[in-house]
Coordinates of C-alpha atoms in Angstrom, one line a residue:
M27 CA 0.0 0.0 0.0
S28 CA 1.3 3.4 -0.9
E29 CA 0.7 6.5 1.3
N30 CA -2.1 7.8 -0.9
K31 CA -3.8 4.5 -2.0
P32 CA -6.1 2.4 0.2
S33 CA -5.8 -1.3 0.4
K34 CA -7.9 -3.6 -1.9
F35 CA -10.3 -4.4 0.9
Q36 CA -10.6 -0.7 1.8
Q37 CA -11.5 0.0 -1.8
A38 CA -14.1 -2.8 -1.8
I39 CA -16.0 -1.4 1.3
T40 CA -16.3 2.2 0.1
G41 CA -19.7 3.5 1.1
E42 CA -22.1 3.3 4.0
W43 CA -23.1 -0.2 5.1
H44 CA -26.6 -0.9 6.6
G45 CA -27.5 -4.0 8.6
L46 CA -29.5 -5.4 11.5
P47 CA -27.1 -8.0 13.0
S48 CA -28.8 -10.6 15.2
V49 CA -27.5 -11.1 18.8
F50 CA -27.3 -14.7 20.1
D51 CA -26.3 -15.9 23.5
A52 CA -23.7 -18.6 23.9
D53 CA -26.2 -21.4 23.6
G54 CA -27.5 -20.1 20.2
S55 CA -30.7 -18.5 21.4
H56 CA -31.8 -15.4 19.5
T57 CA -32.0 -12.5 22.0
G58 CA -32.5 -9.4 19.7
F59 CA -30.9 -7.2 17.2
N60 CA -28.3 -4.4 16.9
K61 CA -29.2 -1.9 14.2
V62 CA -25.9 -0.7 12.6
N63 CA -24.7 1.9 10.1
R64 CA -21.0 1.8 9.5
S65 CA -18.3 3.0 7.2
S66 CA -14.5 2.8 6.8
V67 CA -13.3 6.2 5.4
F68 CA -9.9 6.7 3.8
E69 CA -8.8 10.3 3.8
G70 CA -5.3 11.2 2.7
D71 CA -2.9 9.5 5.1
K72 CA -5.4 8.1 7.6
T73 CA -8.3 5.7 7.7
T74 CA -11.1 6.1 10.2
Y75 CA -13.8 3.5 11.0
W76 CA -17.1 4.7 12.4
M77 CA -20.1 2.8 13.5
E78 CA -23.5 3.9 14.9
T79 CA -25.5 1.2 16.8
N80 CA -28.9 0.8 18.3
F81 CA -28.9 -2.2 20.6
Q82 CA -32.5 -3.6 20.3
N83 CA -32.2 -6.3 22.9
S84 CA -33.2 -7.3 26.4
G85 CA -31.6 -9.2 29.3
P86 CA -28.0 -9.3 30.5
L87 CA -26.5 -8.9 27.0
R88 CA -28.1 -5.5 26.7
N89 CA -26.3 -4.3 29.8
R90 CA -23.1 -5.5 28.4
F91 CA -23.2 -4.4 24.8
D92 CA -25.5 -1.3 24.7
T93 CA -23.3 1.8 24.1
A94 CA -26.1 4.3 25.1
G95 CA -25.8 6.1 21.7
A96 CA -22.1 6.6 21.8
K97 CA -20.6 6.5 18.3
F98 CA -17.7 4.0 17.7
E99 CA -14.9 5.8 16.0
F100 CA -11.3 4.4 15.8
G101 CA -8.2 4.7 13.6
V102 CA -7.1 1.9 11.3
I103 CA -3.6 1.3 9.9
D104 CA -4.7 0.1 6.4
S105 CA -2.7 -2.3 4.2
D106 CA -3.1 -5.4 2.1
K107 CA -1.1 -7.3 4.7
D108 CA -2.8 -6.2 8.0
R109 CA -5.5 -3.8 9.1
V110 CA -4.5 -2.7 12.6
Y111 CA -7.2 -1.2 14.8
C112 CA -5.9 1.6 17.0
G113 CA -8.7 2.3 19.4
P114 CA -10.2 3.6 21.6
D115 CA -13.1 1.3 20.7
F116 CA -11.2 -1.7 19.3
M117 CA -7.5 -2.7 19.5
G118 CA -6.2 -5.6 17.4
S119 CA -5.9 -6.4 13.8
G120 CA -7.5 -7.9 10.7
K121 CA -6.0 -10.2 8.1
P122 CA -7.2 -9.4 4.5
Y123 CA -7.6 -12.1 1.8
G124 CA -8.9 -10.1 -1.1
L125 CA -12.5 -9.4 -0.3
L126 CA -12.4 -11.3 3.0
V127 CA -11.0 -10.0 6.3
D128 CA -10.5 -12.3 9.3
S129 CA -10.0 -10.1 12.4
N130 CA -9.1 -10.7 16.0
Y131 CA -9.3 -7.7 18.4
Y132 CA -10.3 -6.5 21.8
S133 CA -13.2 -4.3 22.9
P134 CA -12.6 -2.5 26.2
G135 CA -16.2 -1.3 26.4
W136 CA -17.6 -4.8 25.9
N137 CA -14.7 -6.5 27.7
T138 CA -14.6 -9.2 25.0
D139 CA -12.1 -10.6 22.6
L140 CA -13.7 -10.7 19.1
R141 CA -13.1 -13.0 16.1
T142 CA -14.9 -11.2 13.2
V143 CA -15.1 -12.4 9.7
N144 CA -16.4 -10.0 6.9
L145 CA -16.8 -11.2 3.3
I146 CA -17.8 -8.8 0.5
L147 CA -20.0 -10.4 -2.2
P148 CA -20.1 -7.8 -5.0
E149 CA -22.3 -9.9 -7.3
H150 CA -24.9 -10.1 -4.6
G151 CA -24.4 -6.6 -3.3
L152 CA -23.9 -8.0 0.2
Q153 CA -21.4 -8.1 3.1
V154 CA -21.7 -11.3 5.1
Y155 CA -20.7 -10.4 8.7
S156 CA -20.2 -12.4 11.9
S157 CA -18.5 -11.8 15.3
Q158 CA -17.8 -14.3 18.0
L159 CA -17.2 -12.6 21.3
F160 CA -15.1 -14.3 24.0
E161 CA -13.8 -14.0 27.5
A162 CA -10.5 -15.7 27.0
D163 CA -11.6 -19.0 25.3
T164 CA -15.2 -18.9 26.6
L165 CA -17.8 -17.8 24.1
V166 CA -20.3 -15.2 25.6
A167 CA -22.2 -14.1 22.5
V168 CA -22.4 -14.1 18.7
F169 CA -23.4 -11.2 16.4
N170 CA -24.2 -12.0 12.7
G171 CA -26.1 -10.6 9.8
L172 CA -26.0 -9.3 6.2
Y173 CA -25.3 -5.8 5.2
V174 CA -26.0 -3.8 2.0
V175 CA -24.0 -0.8 0.9
T176 CA -25.2 2.7 -0.3
Q177 CA -23.4 5.8 -1.6
D178 CA -26.2 8.3 -1.3
H179 CA -28.4 7.2 1.6
D180 CA -28.6 10.7 3.2
T181 CA -29.9 12.4 0.1
N182 CA -31.8 9.8 -2.0
P183 CA -35.4 8.7 -0.9
E184 CA -35.3 5.6 -3.2
T185 CA -32.1 4.5 -1.5
Q186 CA -33.6 5.1 1.9
K187 CA -36.6 2.9 1.0
F188 CA -34.4 0.2 -0.4
V189 CA -32.5 0.0 2.9
E190 CA -35.8 0.1 4.9
N191 CA -37.1 -2.9 2.9
F192 CA -33.9 -4.8 3.3
L193 CA -33.8 -4.3 7.1
E194 CA -37.5 -5.4 7.3
Q195 CA -36.6 -8.6 5.5
E196 CA -33.5 -9.1 7.6
Q197 CA -35.7 -8.9 10.7
L198 CA -37.7 -11.9 9.4
D199 CA -34.8 -13.9 8.0
A200 CA -32.2 -13.4 10.7
K201 CA -33.9 -15.7 13.3
K202 CA -34.2 -18.6 10.8
P203 CA -32.1 -21.6 11.9
F204 CA -29.4 -23.3 9.8
I205 CA -31.3 -26.2 8.4
L206 CA -30.4 -27.8 5.1
P207 CA -33.0 -29.5 2.8
V208 CA -34.8 -32.0 5.0
K209 CA -36.3 -34.4 2.4
T210 CA -34.8 -33.4 -0.9
S211 CA -31.4 -34.5 -2.3
G212 CA -29.4 -32.3 -4.5
Q213 CA -26.1 -30.5 -5.2
W214 CA -24.3 -27.3 -4.2
T215 CA -21.9 -26.1 -6.9
G216 CA -19.6 -23.1 -7.1
T217 CA -16.1 -21.7 -7.4
L218 CA -14.2 -20.6 -4.3
D219 CA -11.2 -18.2 -4.3
V220 CA -8.1 -19.9 -2.7
H221 CA -5.5 -17.9 -0.8
D222 CA -2.3 -19.4 0.8
A223 CA -0.9 -18.8 4.2
S224 CA 0.9 -15.7 2.9
Q225 CA -2.5 -14.2 1.9
E226 CA -1.7 -14.5 -1.8
K227 CA -4.4 -15.7 -4.1
I228 CA -3.2 -18.9 -5.8
G229 CA -6.2 -19.7 -7.9
T230 CA -9.7 -21.1 -7.4
T231 CA -11.3 -24.4 -6.6
D232 CA -14.5 -25.8 -8.1
V233 CA -16.7 -27.4 -5.5
V234 CA -19.5 -30.0 -5.9
I235 CA -21.3 -31.1 -2.8
D236 CA -23.6 -34.1 -3.3
Y237 CA -26.2 -34.3 -0.6
T238 CA -28.8 -37.0 0.2
P239 CA -31.0 -36.9 3.3
T240 CA -31.2 -40.2 5.2
S241 CA -33.7 -39.1 7.9
L242 CA -35.3 -35.8 8.9
R243 CA -32.1 -34.8 10.7
S244 CA -29.3 -36.6 8.9
A245 CA -27.8 -36.9 5.4
T246 CA -24.8 -38.4 3.5
V247 CA -22.5 -35.8 1.9
T248 CA -19.6 -36.1 -0.6
V249 CA -17.5 -33.0 -1.3
T250 CA -15.4 -32.8 -4.5
M251 CA -12.9 -30.0 -4.9
T252 CA -10.9 -29.6 -8.1
G253 CA -8.4 -26.9 -9.1
A254 CA -6.1 -25.1 -6.7
I255 CA -7.3 -27.6 -4.1
E256 CA -7.8 -31.3 -5.1
R257 CA -9.8 -33.2 -2.5
T258 CA -12.7 -35.6 -2.3
F259 CA -14.2 -36.6 1.1
S260 CA -17.4 -38.0 2.4
Y261 CA -19.2 -38.0 5.7
K262 CA -22.5 -38.5 7.5
R263 CA -23.9 -35.4 9.0
S264 CA -26.7 -35.1 11.6
R265 CA -28.3 -32.3 13.6
V266 CA -29.8 -32.1 17.0
D267 CA -31.3 -28.7 17.5
S268 CA -28.5 -26.2 16.7
V269 CA -25.7 -28.8 17.2
H270 CA -24.3 -30.4 14.0
S271 CA -22.1 -33.6 13.9
F272 CA -19.9 -35.0 11.2
E273 CA -19.4 -38.7 11.6
G274 CA -17.0 -40.1 9.0
P275 CA -15.7 -42.0 7.2
D276 CA -13.4 -39.3 5.9
V277 CA -14.0 -36.4 8.4
Y278 CA -15.1 -36.2 12.0
G279 CA -16.2 -33.2 13.9
N280 CA -19.0 -30.9 15.1
G281 CA -20.5 -27.5 14.8
R282 CA -23.0 -25.1 16.3
A283 CA -25.4 -22.8 14.5
Y284 CA -26.4 -19.3 15.5
G285 CA -29.4 -18.5 13.3
R286 CA -28.4 -18.8 9.6
Y287 CA -24.7 -19.2 10.4
L288 CA -22.9 -22.5 11.2
W289 CA -19.4 -22.7 12.6
S290 CA -17.8 -26.2 12.5
T291 CA -14.5 -28.0 12.7
Q292 CA -13.9 -31.1 10.7
H293 CA -10.9 -33.4 11.3
F294 CA -9.7 -35.6 8.4
Y295 CA -9.3 -39.2 9.4
G296 CA -5.7 -40.5 9.6
E297 CA -4.1 -37.1 8.7
A298 CA -2.8 -34.0 10.4
F299 CA -5.3 -32.0 8.4
K300 CA -8.5 -30.2 9.4
L301 CA -11.1 -27.7 8.1
K302 CA -12.6 -24.9 10.1
S303 CA -15.6 -23.4 8.4
R304 CA -18.3 -20.7 8.6
D305 CA -21.2 -21.4 6.3
T306 CA -24.1 -19.0 5.9
L307 CA -27.5 -19.5 4.3
I308 CA -27.9 -16.1 2.5
D309 CA -31.3 -16.6 0.9
D310 CA -34.3 -18.8 0.8
K311 CA -32.8 -20.8 -2.1
Y312 CA -30.2 -22.6 0.2
S313 CA -27.4 -20.5 -1.3
L314 CA -24.4 -21.0 0.9
C315 CA -21.7 -18.4 1.5
S316 CA -18.8 -20.5 2.6
V317 CA -15.5 -19.5 4.3
W318 CA -13.4 -22.6 4.6
Q319 CA -9.9 -22.5 6.3
F320 CA -7.7 -25.6 6.0
Y321 CA -4.9 -26.4 8.4
Q322 CA -1.9 -28.8 8.0
S323 CA -0.2 -29.8 11.2
N324 CA -2.2 -27.0 13.0
N325 CA -0.7 -24.4 10.6
E326 CA -2.8 -22.4 8.2
L327 CA -2.6 -23.8 4.7
Y328 CA -5.5 -22.4 2.6
T329 CA -8.3 -19.8 3.1
T330 CA -11.1 -20.3 0.6
F331 CA -14.4 -18.5 0.2
G332 CA -17.3 -17.9 -2.1
V333 CA -20.9 -18.8 -2.8
L334 CA -22.3 -22.3 -3.6
D335 CA -25.6 -22.5 -5.4
W336 CA -28.2 -25.3 -4.6
T337 CA -29.8 -27.4 -7.3
E338 CA -32.7 -29.5 -6.1
G339 CA -32.9 -33.2 -6.9
E340 CA -35.6 -35.7 -5.9
N341 CA -37.6 -36.2 -2.8
V342 CA -35.9 -39.1 -1.1
L343 CA -38.1 -39.2 2.0
A344 CA -41.5 -39.4 0.3
A345 CA -44.6 -40.5 2.1
R346 CA -44.6 -44.2 3.2
Y347 CA -47.5 -46.6 3.3
V348 CA -48.3 -49.9 4.8
K349 CA -50.3 -52.3 2.8
D350 CA -53.2 -54.3 4.4

């Protein structure tokens, strides 16, 4: 980054972003919303991040996270290698991978350590946001939701109406649970960007996920990746409420959903290899926004991300009958 040129991610997030992130407790229960307008502004030799919030919540989390109308405003050291947050609201850093930033920072006001993942989807006009909030290694809350961007919100009534409609829809969608097709088989397909541990894009991988329900809460899955990553692996997956399990033969692990967002860790059998993922259902067509991070010997190997589209197959759990 030169002195007078913003980073690639900073260029991608130009404008004012509008969202209504959901607030979940550590068990995955939806407790309310946090209405947010925010922007990261590059001016000359400095970058300033501001955020206005309206914490629409009840219970103990409100006492912890409500800012009583105070505006977040903090300096950012902006670069394509690191985005360093300089306070007073947040101190820490973010790691950019093109249109994705994976951040870890501390909030003195909330007294939490945050792991925040933001992915820009230009073709969908969305930013897919999530924050996991910790006390040391103990999860205390989760924020997540979709954002849309505007350039003229203050002056354009049509833009204001667009944002209003989006936020109304978010209020309906944000509480929906992460449940994949219950009775219908099918495929997710798409192309994910692939970055190496040095944050350099090394290509793309084409993904095909073959999915077949075996009961109302379980399915068999085969994932085929070709291109920059060449892998095929299969597993049985099941769900009990918001807890998801992956039960071999090729990967074993579990995950927990917070609304439309599922975090999971999957360990590859017989290898020092694992996958940590954040998958998000971004519409009612089962489109998945996937952020997959692969680790070799507990070291970061690949960070991959993109959208996978669902194609419906046949109903494999049709009505059953008993003959007399």
